[in-house]
Amino acid sequence: MRLTKKVLGLGAVALLAVGLAACGNDDGKAGADSTQTVGESVKYKITGIDPGAGIMEATEKAMEEYDLTEWDLVSGSSAAMTAALKKAYDKEEPIVVTGWTPHWKFAKYELKYLEDPKGAYGDEEQIRTIGRTGLQADLPEAYQILSQFKWTEEDMGKVMIAIQEGEKEAVAAQNWIDDNADKVAEWTAGVDKVDGDKIKLAYVAWDSEIASHNVIKLVLEEMGYNVILTQVEAGPLWTAIADGSADASLAAWLPLTHKTYADKFEGKFEELGINMEGVKVGLVVPKYMDITSIEDLKK
Ligand code: PBE
């Protein structure tokens, strides 16, 4: 449709507009103006999240690889991104966001990942548990529980959605634990209770990590720990694990999303295991948008 605008004179565009309206383009969908490119319709803006998130770095790289020179990646927060998504979605307006799975937004809205033929966002990602060096010697019971902690997208989804629907984080986590005693028993298998030992867990305010850290906090408390949850940005989180000011985190997305952090702090942290398989990051749009690939952003 961009082509018609370029090839035809203004008068012809005006005439054509009447025809387009008759073709069902007047369905009230703001932003569905078919004379616009996707870029024009979203003002060449990708709605991002916190600047330290791995997905922001991956998106900057993707923008280079796909030659999206006119586009801007706008940083904000996970909560601001979902607010912008809701606002656009409610009006059926176009929007491009940095998205990841697991996330409640896929349950709430009809969304799709843009295909990534150049593999800018990597293949399958995992969420891994990391700890400071010396954790095993200092807090062996916690180390074992954290190493045994793993769950599924469905498990996390239940906690995330409950929180999103207004449940208090701790209540959503406790409800999940009550319903999943068998899984919790696997994480704590073979571990003796402790007597009030202190453990500091660091996480970032990403919906996925809010869910996981609230669950493990209660599990560790049940095992006798005094758990301090600290919410930080991604950079400070990795620094805290590396310098030992935090003990552990469930928030390491690897091999790609947090590669820069993992490389930077190599040898200064320990991987305790994979806590979730098959997670994903990329660019996400509502299904009503008529594009399928990141390459379509160039058109
Ligand atoms: N995320 C969620 C994070 C990891 C977890 C995809 C927003 C990031 O991009 O760093």
Short mmCIF file of C-alpha atoms and ligand atoms in Angstrom, two decimals:
data_model
loop_
_atom_site.label_atom_id
_atom_site.label_comp_id
_atom_site.label_asym_id
_atom_site.label_seq_id
_atom_site.Cartn_x
_atom_site.Cartn_y
_atom_site.Cartn_z
CA MET A 1 0.00 0.00 0.00
CA ARG A 2 2.98 2.27 0.56
CA LEU A 3 3.59 1.90 -3.14
CA THR A 4 0.22 3.35 -4.14
CA LYS A 5 0.97 6.41 -2.08
CA LYS A 6 4.28 6.93 -3.76
CA VAL A 7 3.23 6.17 -7.31
CA LEU A 8 -0.08 7.95 -7.41
CA GLY A 9 -0.54 11.66 -7.04
CA LEU A 10 -2.28 13.15 -4.06
CA GLY A 11 -5.59 13.43 -5.86
CA ALA A 12 -5.49 9.77 -6.68
CA VAL A 13 -4.77 8.94 -3.05
CA ALA A 14 -7.81 10.94 -2.01
CA LEU A 15 -9.95 9.01 -4.49
CA LEU A 16 -8.40 5.75 -3.43
CA ALA A 17 -9.15 6.50 0.20
CA VAL A 18 -12.86 6.36 -0.60
CA GLY A 19 -12.36 2.99 -2.21
CA LEU A 20 -10.35 1.70 0.71
CA ALA A 21 -13.00 2.80 3.15
CA ALA A 22 -15.49 0.83 1.12
CA CYS A 23 -13.17 -2.17 1.29
CA GLY A 24 -13.65 -2.40 4.99
CA ASN A 25 -10.87 -0.25 6.27
CA ASP A 26 -13.32 1.83 8.26
CA ASP A 27 -13.85 -0.82 10.88
CA GLY A 28 -12.94 1.57 13.63
CA LYS A 29 -9.50 0.08 14.14
CA ALA A 30 -7.30 3.01 14.84
CA GLY A 31 -3.94 2.59 13.20
CA ALA A 32 -5.21 0.19 10.58
CA ASP A 33 -4.72 2.85 7.94
CA SER A 34 -3.36 0.77 5.12
CA THR A 35 -1.53 3.63 3.46
CA GLN A 36 0.87 3.50 6.39
CA THR A 37 3.79 1.19 6.84
CA VAL A 38 4.09 -0.62 10.17
CA GLY A 39 6.86 1.77 11.10
CA GLU A 40 4.70 4.79 10.42
CA SER A 41 1.77 3.29 12.30
CA VAL A 42 3.83 2.91 15.50
CA LYS A 43 6.03 5.97 14.91
CA TYR A 44 9.04 3.66 14.45
CA LYS A 45 8.93 2.81 18.12
CA ILE A 46 9.59 -0.51 19.80
CA THR A 47 8.30 -0.40 23.35
CA GLY A 48 11.04 -1.85 25.52
CA ILE A 49 11.53 -2.47 29.24
CA ASP A 50 14.24 -1.67 31.79
CA PRO A 51 17.53 -0.68 30.12
CA GLY A 52 19.56 -3.41 31.84
CA ALA A 53 17.37 -6.27 30.61
CA GLY A 54 19.09 -8.65 28.24
CA ILE A 55 16.21 -8.33 25.81
CA MET A 56 17.09 -4.65 25.36
CA GLU A 57 20.62 -5.47 24.27
CA ALA A 58 19.33 -8.28 22.04
CA THR A 59 16.84 -5.86 20.47
CA GLU A 60 19.52 -3.25 19.77
CA LYS A 61 21.47 -5.98 18.00
CA ALA A 62 18.38 -7.17 16.14
CA MET A 63 17.71 -3.61 14.97
CA GLU A 64 21.21 -3.50 13.50
CA GLU A 65 20.94 -6.92 11.91
CA TYR A 66 17.59 -6.14 10.33
CA ASP A 67 18.76 -2.66 9.38
CA LEU A 68 15.96 -0.92 11.25
CA THR A 69 17.84 2.36 11.16
CA GLU A 70 14.73 4.53 11.44
CA TRP A 71 13.48 2.69 14.52
CA ASP A 72 13.93 3.54 18.19
CA LEU A 73 13.91 1.17 21.11
CA VAL A 74 12.23 3.02 23.95
CA SER A 75 13.21 1.90 27.43
CA GLY A 76 10.92 1.95 30.44
CA SER A 77 9.94 -0.92 32.67
CA SER A 78 8.21 -4.25 32.47
CA ALA A 79 5.09 -2.68 34.03
CA ALA A 80 5.13 0.31 31.66
CA MET A 81 5.45 -2.04 28.68
CA THR A 82 2.44 -4.10 29.71
CA ALA A 83 0.47 -0.90 30.38
CA ALA A 84 1.29 0.38 26.87
CA LEU A 85 0.38 -3.01 25.44
CA LYS A 86 -2.99 -2.99 27.20
CA LYS A 87 -3.75 0.52 26.04
CA ALA A 88 -2.98 -0.29 22.41
CA TYR A 89 -4.71 -3.68 22.55
CA ASP A 90 -7.93 -2.27 23.97
CA LYS A 91 -8.15 0.06 20.98
CA GLU A 92 -6.81 -2.47 18.48
CA GLU A 93 -3.95 -0.17 17.72
CA PRO A 94 -0.59 -1.37 16.44
CA ILE A 95 2.28 -1.79 18.90
CA VAL A 96 5.60 -3.62 18.90
CA VAL A 97 6.99 -4.67 22.28
CA THR A 98 9.95 -6.57 23.61
CA GLY A 99 8.31 -9.74 24.87
CA TRP A 100 9.18 -12.99 26.56
CA THR A 101 7.71 -16.30 27.58
CA PRO A 102 6.66 -17.21 30.20
CA HIS A 103 4.54 -14.12 30.64
CA TRP A 104 0.88 -13.63 31.53
CA LYS A 105 0.38 -11.30 28.56
CA PHE A 106 0.02 -14.33 26.28
CA ALA A 107 -2.88 -15.61 28.38
CA LYS A 108 -4.56 -12.26 28.51
CA TYR A 109 -4.12 -11.04 24.93
CA GLU A 110 -3.83 -12.65 21.51
CA LEU A 111 -0.21 -12.00 20.66
CA LYS A 112 2.45 -13.40 18.39
CA TYR A 113 6.21 -13.36 18.17
CA LEU A 114 7.60 -11.84 15.01
CA GLU A 115 9.64 -14.44 13.17
CA ASP A 116 13.35 -13.92 13.54
CA PRO A 117 14.96 -15.51 10.45
CA LYS A 118 18.37 -14.08 11.34
CA GLY A 119 18.25 -15.63 14.81
CA ALA A 120 18.97 -12.34 16.55
CA TYR A 121 17.23 -13.57 19.70
CA GLY A 122 18.96 -16.93 19.75
CA ASP A 123 17.31 -20.30 19.94
CA GLU A 124 15.85 -21.90 22.99
CA GLU A 125 16.66 -20.11 26.16
CA GLN A 126 16.65 -21.42 29.71
CA ILE A 127 16.24 -19.75 33.05
CA ARG A 128 19.12 -20.74 35.27
CA THR A 129 19.81 -20.38 38.95
CA ILE A 130 23.04 -18.64 39.90
CA GLY A 131 24.80 -18.25 43.21
CA ARG A 132 27.81 -16.50 44.65
CA THR A 133 31.03 -18.44 44.99
CA GLY A 134 31.24 -20.11 48.38
CA LEU A 135 27.49 -20.50 48.71
CA GLN A 136 27.67 -24.28 48.91
CA ALA A 137 30.15 -24.17 51.78
CA ASP A 138 28.31 -21.42 53.67
CA LEU A 139 24.65 -22.39 53.15
CA PRO A 140 24.70 -26.02 51.98
CA GLU A 141 20.98 -26.66 52.58
CA ALA A 142 19.90 -23.61 50.60
CA TYR A 143 22.41 -24.48 47.91
CA GLN A 144 20.83 -27.89 47.54
CA ILE A 145 17.26 -26.56 47.45
CA LEU A 146 18.19 -23.91 44.89
CA SER A 147 19.98 -26.54 42.81
CA GLN A 148 16.91 -28.79 42.92
CA PHE A 149 14.48 -26.00 42.09
CA LYS A 150 12.90 -26.37 38.68
CA TRP A 151 9.39 -25.90 37.38
CA THR A 152 7.45 -25.37 34.17
CA GLU A 153 5.98 -22.51 32.25
CA GLU A 154 2.54 -23.69 33.35
CA ASP A 155 3.54 -23.66 37.02
CA MET A 156 4.96 -20.17 36.80
CA GLY A 157 1.98 -19.03 34.76
CA LYS A 158 -0.41 -19.85 37.58
CA VAL A 159 1.50 -17.64 40.01
CA MET A 160 2.04 -14.86 37.48
CA ILE A 161 -1.58 -14.70 36.40
CA ALA A 162 -2.85 -14.71 39.98
CA ILE A 163 -0.56 -11.76 40.77
CA GLN A 164 -1.59 -9.98 37.61
CA GLU A 165 -5.22 -10.43 38.57
CA GLY A 166 -4.57 -8.62 41.81
CA GLU A 167 -3.52 -11.32 44.26
CA LYS A 168 -0.75 -10.36 46.67
CA GLU A 169 2.57 -11.83 45.54
CA ALA A 170 3.07 -13.83 48.74
CA VAL A 171 -0.50 -15.16 48.66
CA ALA A 172 -0.26 -16.22 45.02
CA ALA A 173 3.02 -17.99 45.83
CA GLN A 174 1.58 -19.71 48.91
CA ASN A 175 -1.49 -20.89 47.00
CA TRP A 176 0.70 -22.42 44.33
CA ILE A 177 2.83 -24.13 46.98
CA ASP A 178 -0.29 -25.52 48.69
CA ASP A 179 -1.47 -26.96 45.37
CA ASN A 180 1.93 -28.39 44.43
CA ALA A 181 3.28 -30.08 47.51
CA ASP A 182 4.77 -32.85 45.36
CA LYS A 183 6.97 -30.44 43.41
CA VAL A 184 8.05 -28.58 46.53
CA ALA A 185 8.94 -31.95 48.09
CA GLU A 186 11.27 -32.63 45.16
CA TRP A 187 13.07 -29.33 45.70
CA THR A 188 13.56 -29.97 49.40
CA ALA A 189 14.25 -33.70 49.13
CA GLY A 190 17.19 -34.80 51.25
CA VAL A 191 17.63 -31.39 52.85
CA ASP A 192 17.63 -30.79 56.59
CA LYS A 193 15.90 -27.78 58.06
CA VAL A 194 18.04 -24.92 59.34
CA ASP A 195 17.53 -22.55 62.23
CA GLY A 196 17.05 -19.02 60.96
CA ASP A 197 20.12 -18.79 58.71
CA LYS A 198 20.00 -15.66 56.59
CA ILE A 199 19.95 -15.83 52.80
CA LYS A 200 19.74 -12.94 50.37
CA LEU A 201 18.08 -13.46 47.02
CA ALA A 202 18.18 -10.83 44.30
CA TYR A 203 15.69 -10.46 41.47
CA VAL A 204 14.51 -7.96 38.87
CA ALA A 205 10.91 -6.74 38.64
CA TRP A 206 10.10 -8.86 35.61
CA ASP A 207 6.79 -10.65 36.05
CA SER A 208 8.40 -14.04 35.57
CA GLU A 209 11.02 -13.39 38.23
CA ILE A 210 8.57 -11.85 40.69
CA ALA A 211 6.70 -15.16 40.56
CA SER A 212 9.70 -17.45 40.94
CA HIS A 213 11.35 -15.51 43.75
CA ASN A 214 8.20 -15.25 45.80
CA VAL A 215 7.73 -19.00 45.58
CA ILE A 216 11.31 -19.93 46.49
CA LYS A 217 11.26 -17.40 49.34
CA LEU A 218 8.38 -19.24 51.00
CA VAL A 219 9.95 -22.62 50.36
CA LEU A 220 13.23 -21.54 51.94
CA GLU A 221 11.38 -19.99 54.88
CA GLU A 222 9.52 -23.23 55.39
CA MET A 223 12.93 -24.90 55.59
CA GLY A 224 13.98 -22.53 58.35
CA TYR A 225 15.72 -19.75 56.44
CA ASN A 226 15.40 -16.05 57.03
CA VAL A 227 15.01 -14.90 53.44
CA ILE A 228 15.71 -11.38 52.27
CA LEU A 229 14.39 -10.65 48.79
CA THR A 230 15.98 -7.67 47.14
CA GLN A 231 14.64 -6.15 43.95
CA VAL A 232 17.32 -4.59 41.77
CA GLU A 233 18.13 -3.87 38.14
CA ALA A 234 19.78 -6.58 36.08
CA GLY A 235 23.29 -5.09 36.14
CA PRO A 236 23.37 -4.62 39.92
CA LEU A 237 21.94 -8.12 40.32
CA TRP A 238 24.85 -9.75 38.53
CA THR A 239 27.30 -7.47 40.33
CA ALA A 240 25.78 -8.42 43.70
CA ILE A 241 26.13 -12.14 43.00
CA ALA A 242 29.70 -11.63 41.77
CA ASP A 243 30.79 -9.57 44.77
CA GLY A 244 28.91 -11.77 47.22
CA SER A 245 26.51 -9.11 48.50
CA ALA A 246 23.66 -11.33 47.28
CA ASP A 247 23.68 -15.09 47.71
CA ALA A 248 21.66 -16.29 44.75
CA SER A 249 19.14 -15.51 42.06
CA LEU A 250 16.74 -17.51 39.90
CA ALA A 251 16.85 -14.85 37.21
CA ALA A 252 19.67 -15.80 34.82
CA TRP A 253 18.35 -16.14 31.28
CA LEU A 254 20.94 -18.00 29.23
CA PRO A 255 22.66 -18.88 26.94
CA LEU A 256 21.91 -15.63 25.12
CA THR A 257 19.81 -13.07 27.00
CA HIS A 258 22.28 -12.50 29.84
CA LYS A 259 25.41 -13.59 27.99
CA THR A 260 27.04 -10.18 28.38
CA TYR A 261 26.62 -10.39 32.16
CA ALA A 262 27.68 -14.03 32.35
CA ASP A 263 30.82 -13.27 30.31
CA LYS A 264 31.62 -10.17 32.32
CA PHE A 265 31.44 -12.02 35.62
CA GLU A 266 32.84 -15.33 34.46
CA GLY A 267 34.50 -17.19 37.31
CA LYS A 268 32.82 -14.94 39.88
CA PHE A 269 29.55 -16.81 40.15
CA GLU A 270 28.33 -20.36 40.05
CA GLU A 271 25.56 -21.94 38.02
CA LEU A 272 23.33 -24.08 40.23
CA GLY A 273 21.16 -25.47 37.48
CA ILE A 274 18.39 -24.86 35.01
CA ASN A 275 15.11 -23.89 36.67
CA MET A 276 13.06 -23.66 33.49
CA GLU A 277 13.50 -24.96 29.95
CA GLY A 278 12.15 -23.67 26.68
CA VAL A 279 11.75 -20.00 27.47
CA LYS A 280 11.87 -17.38 24.77
CA VAL A 281 12.50 -13.72 24.08
CA GLY A 282 11.74 -11.63 21.00
CA LEU A 283 9.57 -8.97 19.47
CA VAL A 284 5.89 -9.40 20.13
CA VAL A 285 2.85 -7.81 18.46
CA PRO A 286 -0.91 -8.28 18.73
CA LYS A 287 -2.24 -10.94 16.36
CA TYR A 288 -4.44 -8.38 14.64
CA MET A 289 -1.35 -6.77 13.16
CA ASP A 290 -0.76 -7.87 9.61
CA ILE A 291 2.93 -8.69 9.89
CA THR A 292 4.75 -11.94 10.60
CA SER A 293 8.47 -11.25 10.67
CA ILE A 294 10.93 -8.73 12.04
CA GLU A 295 11.82 -8.18 8.39
CA ASP A 296 8.33 -6.71 7.88
CA LEU A 297 9.30 -3.79 10.12
CA LYS A 298 11.62 -2.65 7.36
CA LYS A 299 8.83 -2.27 4.80
N1 PBE B 1 13.33 -10.71 30.48
C1 PBE B 1 12.65 -11.53 31.44
C2 PBE B 1 14.68 -10.60 31.02
C3 PBE B 1 14.96 -11.92 31.49
C4 PBE B 1 13.66 -12.30 32.10
C5 PBE B 1 13.31 -11.44 29.21
C6 PBE B 1 12.68 -9.45 30.40
C7 PBE B 1 15.74 -9.89 30.20
O1 PBE B 1 15.48 -9.51 29.07
O2 PBE B 1 16.84 -9.70 30.70
#
